[in-house]
């Protein structure tokens, strides 16, 4: 099987894998899926993701289809680097192989400009035309006219808050803090029309390639707020050369006043997702992020 054949007959890939007709090498692939590098007969490689047997249940319906749709939607903007979707089946996703490289200031600046261009490509509404997932959790992607703040509270913050509380990841103490943020969501300002965003852009989902570009992987793509992508890049230690990324972005498309104070608000979404997925280990992080969002709201009010 070569790359041309695989593009033409993607449905044959599981059979070739079952009969060990393709060299398969396990690679790192995130916290949810099993990942491998598949080396084809013509020397090309693809990156393959499957639902792991250890997950304790079948792959959620539409899981890989949602990721494929998001990748294609981001890629069609023709701005930032996004891997080609080679195979998208209910139980398997195979993408163009990206040779990893080292982060450089030049790649960071290019990424900042390209990310601004991606966001400018826009979206017809908040949400998307396909079912939403973040990690293994479903997200409400039903298209919504907004405003963004109301949509973000209803479709991104509250559902994951409820899941985290129901699963024991959060207590009433953290829930009250998040609910205070939700109650005051309209006071944060910065509402904008929907941008075309990655939606899960923590630093691990920005792949630094050997071609000196930054590639977007593992999206929860949808029409959202561009500040969400930028705020998520600062999580978990921050992306390499983040200051260069932000400066280059601002040269292309300056952010609205008060964006720094809104960073914790945008980060709260992924903190709640992690609490829902991984439990109480993220309890303190949710509380800190919610308090920081409320404190930033106070600073913005004073500055105004």
Short mmCIF file of C-alpha atoms in Angstrom, two decimals:
data_model
loop_
_atom_site.label_atom_id
_atom_site.label_comp_id
_atom_site.label_asym_id
_atom_site.label_seq_id
_atom_site.Cartn_x
_atom_site.Cartn_y
_atom_site.Cartn_z
CA UNK A 1 0.00 0.00 0.00
CA UNK A 2 1.38 3.39 -1.02
CA UNK A 3 0.08 6.89 -0.25
CA UNK A 4 -1.74 7.25 -3.58
CA UNK A 5 -3.57 3.95 -3.05
CA UNK A 6 -4.42 4.90 0.55
CA UNK A 7 -5.93 8.21 -0.56
CA UNK A 8 -8.05 6.37 -3.13
CA UNK A 9 -9.03 3.44 -0.89
CA UNK A 10 -8.97 4.70 2.72
CA UNK A 11 -11.46 2.03 3.78
CA UNK A 12 -8.79 -0.66 3.20
CA UNK A 13 -6.42 0.61 5.89
CA UNK A 14 -7.91 -1.41 8.80
CA UNK A 15 -7.57 -4.65 6.79
CA UNK A 16 -3.92 -3.94 6.00
CA UNK A 17 -3.26 -3.22 9.67
CA UNK A 18 -5.07 -6.36 10.83
CA UNK A 19 -2.94 -8.52 8.52
CA UNK A 20 0.25 -6.62 9.42
CA UNK A 21 0.84 -5.47 5.86
CA UNK A 22 2.04 -2.04 7.04
CA UNK A 23 4.92 -1.30 9.39
CA UNK A 24 3.45 0.24 12.54
CA UNK A 25 5.50 2.07 15.15
CA UNK A 26 3.87 3.38 18.36
CA UNK A 27 4.36 7.10 18.96
CA UNK A 28 3.16 9.68 21.45
CA UNK A 29 -0.34 10.83 20.62
CA UNK A 30 -1.98 12.58 23.53
CA UNK A 31 -3.98 11.46 26.55
CA UNK A 32 -6.96 9.84 24.83
CA UNK A 33 -6.07 7.80 21.73
CA UNK A 34 -3.48 5.20 20.80
CA UNK A 35 -1.17 6.63 18.14
CA UNK A 36 1.29 5.13 15.68
CA UNK A 37 3.42 5.96 12.69
CA UNK A 38 2.52 3.89 9.64
CA UNK A 39 5.28 3.49 7.05
CA UNK A 40 3.92 2.74 3.58
CA UNK A 41 5.53 0.83 0.71
CA UNK A 42 6.58 4.02 -1.09
CA UNK A 43 8.41 5.34 1.99
CA UNK A 44 5.73 7.83 2.99
CA UNK A 45 4.44 7.82 6.54
CA UNK A 46 1.09 8.74 8.05
CA UNK A 47 0.09 9.40 11.64
CA UNK A 48 -2.74 7.10 12.77
CA UNK A 49 -5.03 7.40 15.79
CA UNK A 50 -7.33 4.69 17.12
CA UNK A 51 -9.62 4.39 20.10
CA UNK A 52 -7.72 2.40 22.74
CA UNK A 53 -8.99 -0.91 24.11
CA UNK A 54 -8.19 0.40 27.60
CA UNK A 55 -10.84 3.12 27.24
CA UNK A 56 -13.46 0.76 28.66
CA UNK A 57 -16.02 1.26 25.94
CA UNK A 58 -16.55 1.81 22.22
CA UNK A 59 -15.42 4.90 20.39
CA UNK A 60 -18.03 7.67 20.83
CA UNK A 61 -20.18 8.08 17.74
CA UNK A 62 -18.78 10.81 15.51
CA UNK A 63 -15.55 11.16 17.49
CA UNK A 64 -13.05 10.84 14.64
CA UNK A 65 -15.45 12.43 12.15
CA UNK A 66 -15.53 15.56 14.30
CA UNK A 67 -11.74 15.82 14.41
CA UNK A 68 -11.50 15.25 10.65
CA UNK A 69 -14.13 17.91 9.95
CA UNK A 70 -12.31 20.38 12.19
CA UNK A 71 -8.94 19.74 10.57
CA UNK A 72 -10.37 20.15 7.08
CA UNK A 73 -12.18 23.35 8.06
CA UNK A 74 -9.01 24.86 9.52
CA UNK A 75 -6.93 23.71 6.57
CA UNK A 76 -9.29 25.12 3.94
CA UNK A 77 -8.58 28.63 5.22
CA UNK A 78 -5.12 28.30 3.64
CA UNK A 79 -3.37 30.15 6.47
CA UNK A 80 -1.75 28.17 9.27
CA UNK A 81 -0.22 24.71 8.68
CA UNK A 82 -2.72 21.87 9.26
CA UNK A 83 -2.06 18.19 8.38
CA UNK A 84 -4.00 16.64 5.52
CA UNK A 85 -6.69 14.15 6.54
CA UNK A 86 -5.79 10.97 4.62
CA UNK A 87 -8.23 8.51 6.23
CA UNK A 88 -11.29 9.26 8.36
CA UNK A 89 -13.22 6.17 9.46
CA UNK A 90 -15.48 5.63 12.48
CA UNK A 91 -12.70 3.87 14.39
CA UNK A 92 -9.55 5.36 12.91
CA UNK A 93 -8.03 8.62 11.72
CA UNK A 94 -4.86 8.87 9.61
CA UNK A 95 -3.13 12.16 8.88
CA UNK A 96 -0.20 13.46 6.92
CA UNK A 97 2.99 12.75 8.87
CA UNK A 98 4.70 15.87 10.22
CA UNK A 99 8.38 15.49 10.99
CA UNK A 100 8.96 17.16 14.37
CA UNK A 101 11.52 19.91 14.78
CA UNK A 102 12.74 22.42 17.35
CA UNK A 103 10.91 25.63 18.29
CA UNK A 104 12.52 28.75 16.84
CA UNK A 105 11.72 32.46 17.18
CA UNK A 106 11.20 32.68 13.42
CA UNK A 107 8.65 29.87 13.42
CA UNK A 108 6.90 31.47 16.40
CA UNK A 109 6.55 34.81 14.61
CA UNK A 110 5.28 33.14 11.45
CA UNK A 111 2.79 31.17 13.52
CA UNK A 112 1.51 34.34 15.17
CA UNK A 113 0.84 35.92 11.79
CA UNK A 114 -0.74 32.77 10.38
CA UNK A 115 -2.95 32.27 13.44
CA UNK A 116 -4.27 35.81 13.05
CA UNK A 117 -5.07 35.05 9.41
CA UNK A 118 -6.85 31.84 10.40
CA UNK A 119 -9.01 33.70 12.91
CA UNK A 120 -9.81 36.37 10.32
CA UNK A 121 -11.20 33.65 8.02
CA UNK A 122 -14.18 33.69 10.38
CA UNK A 123 -17.14 31.39 10.87
CA UNK A 124 -20.84 31.73 10.04
CA UNK A 125 -21.82 31.33 13.71
CA UNK A 126 -20.55 30.28 17.09
CA UNK A 127 -20.28 26.49 17.16
CA UNK A 128 -20.01 24.38 14.01
CA UNK A 129 -21.90 22.22 11.54
CA UNK A 130 -20.57 18.97 13.08
CA UNK A 131 -20.83 17.33 16.48
CA UNK A 132 -18.35 18.72 18.97
CA UNK A 133 -15.77 16.95 21.12
CA UNK A 134 -12.97 18.18 23.37
CA UNK A 135 -10.81 15.28 24.42
CA UNK A 136 -13.32 12.47 24.76
CA UNK A 137 -16.08 14.75 26.04
CA UNK A 138 -18.96 15.93 23.85
CA UNK A 139 -19.46 19.66 23.31
CA UNK A 140 -22.55 21.49 22.14
CA UNK A 141 -21.62 22.75 18.69
CA UNK A 142 -25.09 23.76 17.53
CA UNK A 143 -24.64 27.00 15.56
CA UNK A 144 -25.57 30.07 17.59
CA UNK A 145 -25.73 33.74 16.61
CA UNK A 146 -24.38 34.85 19.97
CA UNK A 147 -23.38 37.14 21.53
CA UNK A 148 -20.20 35.24 22.34
CA UNK A 149 -20.31 35.75 26.10
CA UNK A 150 -23.76 34.19 26.46
CA UNK A 151 -22.87 31.32 24.12
CA UNK A 152 -19.56 30.65 25.90
CA UNK A 153 -21.27 30.41 29.29
CA UNK A 154 -24.09 28.18 28.06
CA UNK A 155 -22.19 25.88 25.68
CA UNK A 156 -18.63 25.76 27.06
CA UNK A 157 -18.50 26.60 30.78
CA UNK A 158 -21.71 25.26 32.32
CA UNK A 159 -21.81 21.80 30.65
CA UNK A 160 -18.27 20.93 31.75
CA UNK A 161 -18.89 22.40 35.20
CA UNK A 162 -21.85 20.05 35.61
CA UNK A 163 -19.82 17.06 34.40
CA UNK A 164 -16.94 17.87 36.76
CA UNK A 165 -19.27 18.23 39.77
CA UNK A 166 -21.21 15.07 38.91
CA UNK A 167 -17.97 13.10 38.57
CA UNK A 168 -16.56 14.34 41.86
CA UNK A 169 -13.83 16.43 40.26
CA UNK A 170 -15.17 19.65 41.77
CA UNK A 171 -16.94 20.52 45.00
CA UNK A 172 -19.59 23.14 45.69
CA UNK A 173 -16.81 25.61 46.57
CA UNK A 174 -15.37 25.60 43.03
CA UNK A 175 -18.83 25.40 41.49
CA UNK A 176 -19.90 28.61 43.22
CA UNK A 177 -16.80 30.42 41.90
CA UNK A 178 -17.49 29.30 38.33
CA UNK A 179 -21.15 30.23 38.65
CA UNK A 180 -20.10 33.73 39.74
CA UNK A 181 -18.06 34.03 36.54
CA UNK A 182 -21.06 32.86 34.51
CA UNK A 183 -23.40 35.31 36.24
CA UNK A 184 -21.07 38.20 35.34
CA UNK A 185 -20.06 36.95 31.89
CA UNK A 186 -21.63 39.95 30.15
CA UNK A 187 -19.41 42.36 32.12
CA UNK A 188 -16.11 41.08 30.72
CA UNK A 189 -16.48 42.85 27.38
CA UNK A 190 -14.53 41.94 24.28
CA UNK A 191 -17.45 40.35 22.42
CA UNK A 192 -16.60 39.88 18.75
CA UNK A 193 -18.07 38.10 15.72
CA UNK A 194 -17.13 34.41 15.49
CA UNK A 195 -13.55 33.65 14.50
CA UNK A 196 -12.31 30.37 13.00
CA UNK A 197 -10.52 28.86 16.00
CA UNK A 198 -8.73 25.65 16.94
CA UNK A 199 -10.61 25.49 20.25
CA UNK A 200 -8.19 23.25 22.22
CA UNK A 201 -4.93 25.07 21.58
CA UNK A 202 -2.91 24.20 24.66
CA UNK A 203 0.82 24.01 23.79
CA UNK A 204 0.74 20.26 23.18
CA UNK A 205 -1.57 20.76 20.20
CA UNK A 206 0.84 23.12 18.43
CA UNK A 207 3.40 20.85 16.72
CA UNK A 208 6.73 22.45 15.85
CA UNK A 209 7.80 20.92 12.55
CA UNK A 210 11.19 20.31 10.96
CA UNK A 211 10.05 22.68 8.19
CA UNK A 212 10.21 25.56 10.73
CA UNK A 213 6.44 25.92 10.88
CA UNK A 214 3.94 25.33 13.65
CA UNK A 215 1.25 22.80 12.75
CA UNK A 216 -2.20 22.65 14.38
CA UNK A 217 -3.27 19.19 15.54
CA UNK A 218 -6.03 17.66 17.70
CA UNK A 219 -8.52 20.51 17.27
CA UNK A 220 -11.91 21.08 18.81
CA UNK A 221 -12.50 23.49 15.95
CA UNK A 222 -15.50 25.80 15.86
CA UNK A 223 -16.60 29.37 15.49
CA UNK A 224 -15.51 31.02 18.73
CA UNK A 225 -13.53 33.91 20.18
CA UNK A 226 -9.98 34.39 18.93
CA UNK A 227 -8.79 35.25 22.45
CA UNK A 228 -9.62 31.65 23.44
CA UNK A 229 -6.86 30.18 21.26
CA UNK A 230 -4.32 32.74 22.49
CA UNK A 231 -5.23 32.23 26.14
CA UNK A 232 -4.95 28.46 25.82
CA UNK A 233 -1.44 28.77 24.36
CA UNK A 234 -0.36 30.19 27.73
CA UNK A 235 -1.54 27.12 29.71
CA UNK A 236 0.64 24.39 31.23
CA UNK A 237 3.88 26.33 31.06
CA UNK A 238 3.06 28.17 27.84
CA UNK A 239 4.08 27.60 24.23
CA UNK A 240 7.75 28.18 23.37
CA UNK A 241 8.44 31.78 22.34
CA UNK A 242 4.92 32.78 23.34
CA UNK A 243 5.91 36.45 23.51
CA UNK A 244 7.00 36.28 19.86
CA UNK A 245 3.75 34.57 18.86
CA UNK A 246 1.61 37.22 20.59
CA UNK A 247 3.65 40.14 19.25
CA UNK A 248 3.45 38.90 15.66
CA UNK A 249 -0.26 38.22 16.07
CA UNK A 250 -0.85 41.75 17.38
CA UNK A 251 0.95 43.24 14.39
CA UNK A 252 -1.48 41.45 12.08
CA UNK A 253 -4.66 41.94 14.12
CA UNK A 254 -4.51 43.84 17.43
CA UNK A 255 -6.62 42.49 20.26
CA UNK A 256 -9.42 44.45 21.90
CA UNK A 257 -8.80 46.47 25.06
CA UNK A 258 -8.88 44.38 28.22
CA UNK A 259 -7.73 41.14 26.60
CA UNK A 260 -5.10 40.48 29.27
CA UNK A 261 -7.75 40.60 32.02
CA UNK A 262 -9.88 38.15 30.01
CA UNK A 263 -7.18 35.48 29.69
CA UNK A 264 -8.36 33.50 32.77
CA UNK A 265 -11.96 33.63 31.53
CA UNK A 266 -10.94 31.93 28.28
CA UNK A 267 -8.69 29.44 30.11
CA UNK A 268 -11.50 28.40 32.43
CA UNK A 269 -13.04 26.27 29.70
CA UNK A 270 -10.08 23.86 29.48
CA UNK A 271 -9.64 23.84 33.25
CA UNK A 272 -13.22 22.61 33.59
CA UNK A 273 -12.65 20.05 30.83
CA UNK A 274 -9.64 18.68 32.70
CA UNK A 275 -11.58 18.52 35.96
CA UNK A 276 -14.33 16.59 34.19
CA UNK A 277 -11.87 14.20 32.54
CA UNK A 278 -9.24 13.73 35.24
CA UNK A 279 -10.99 14.55 38.50
CA UNK A 280 -9.91 16.35 41.63
CA UNK A 281 -6.31 16.91 40.55
CA UNK A 282 -7.59 20.02 38.73
CA UNK A 283 -9.79 21.31 41.56
CA UNK A 284 -7.32 23.95 42.71
CA UNK A 285 -6.57 25.01 39.13
CA UNK A 286 -10.26 25.63 38.46
CA UNK A 287 -10.59 27.68 41.65
CA UNK A 288 -7.48 29.75 40.86
CA UNK A 289 -8.60 30.40 37.30
CA UNK A 290 -12.12 31.43 38.32
CA UNK A 291 -10.76 33.76 41.02
CA UNK A 292 -8.30 35.27 38.53
CA UNK A 293 -11.13 35.87 36.06
CA UNK A 294 -13.19 37.67 38.70
CA UNK A 295 -10.17 39.67 39.87
CA UNK A 296 -9.45 40.69 36.29
CA UNK A 297 -13.00 41.84 35.95
CA UNK A 298 -12.47 44.11 38.93
CA UNK A 299 -9.26 45.54 37.46
CA UNK A 300 -10.96 46.19 34.12
CA UNK A 301 -13.75 48.04 35.93
CA UNK A 302 -11.27 50.23 37.78
CA UNK A 303 -9.24 50.93 34.64
CA UNK A 304 -12.40 51.82 32.75
#
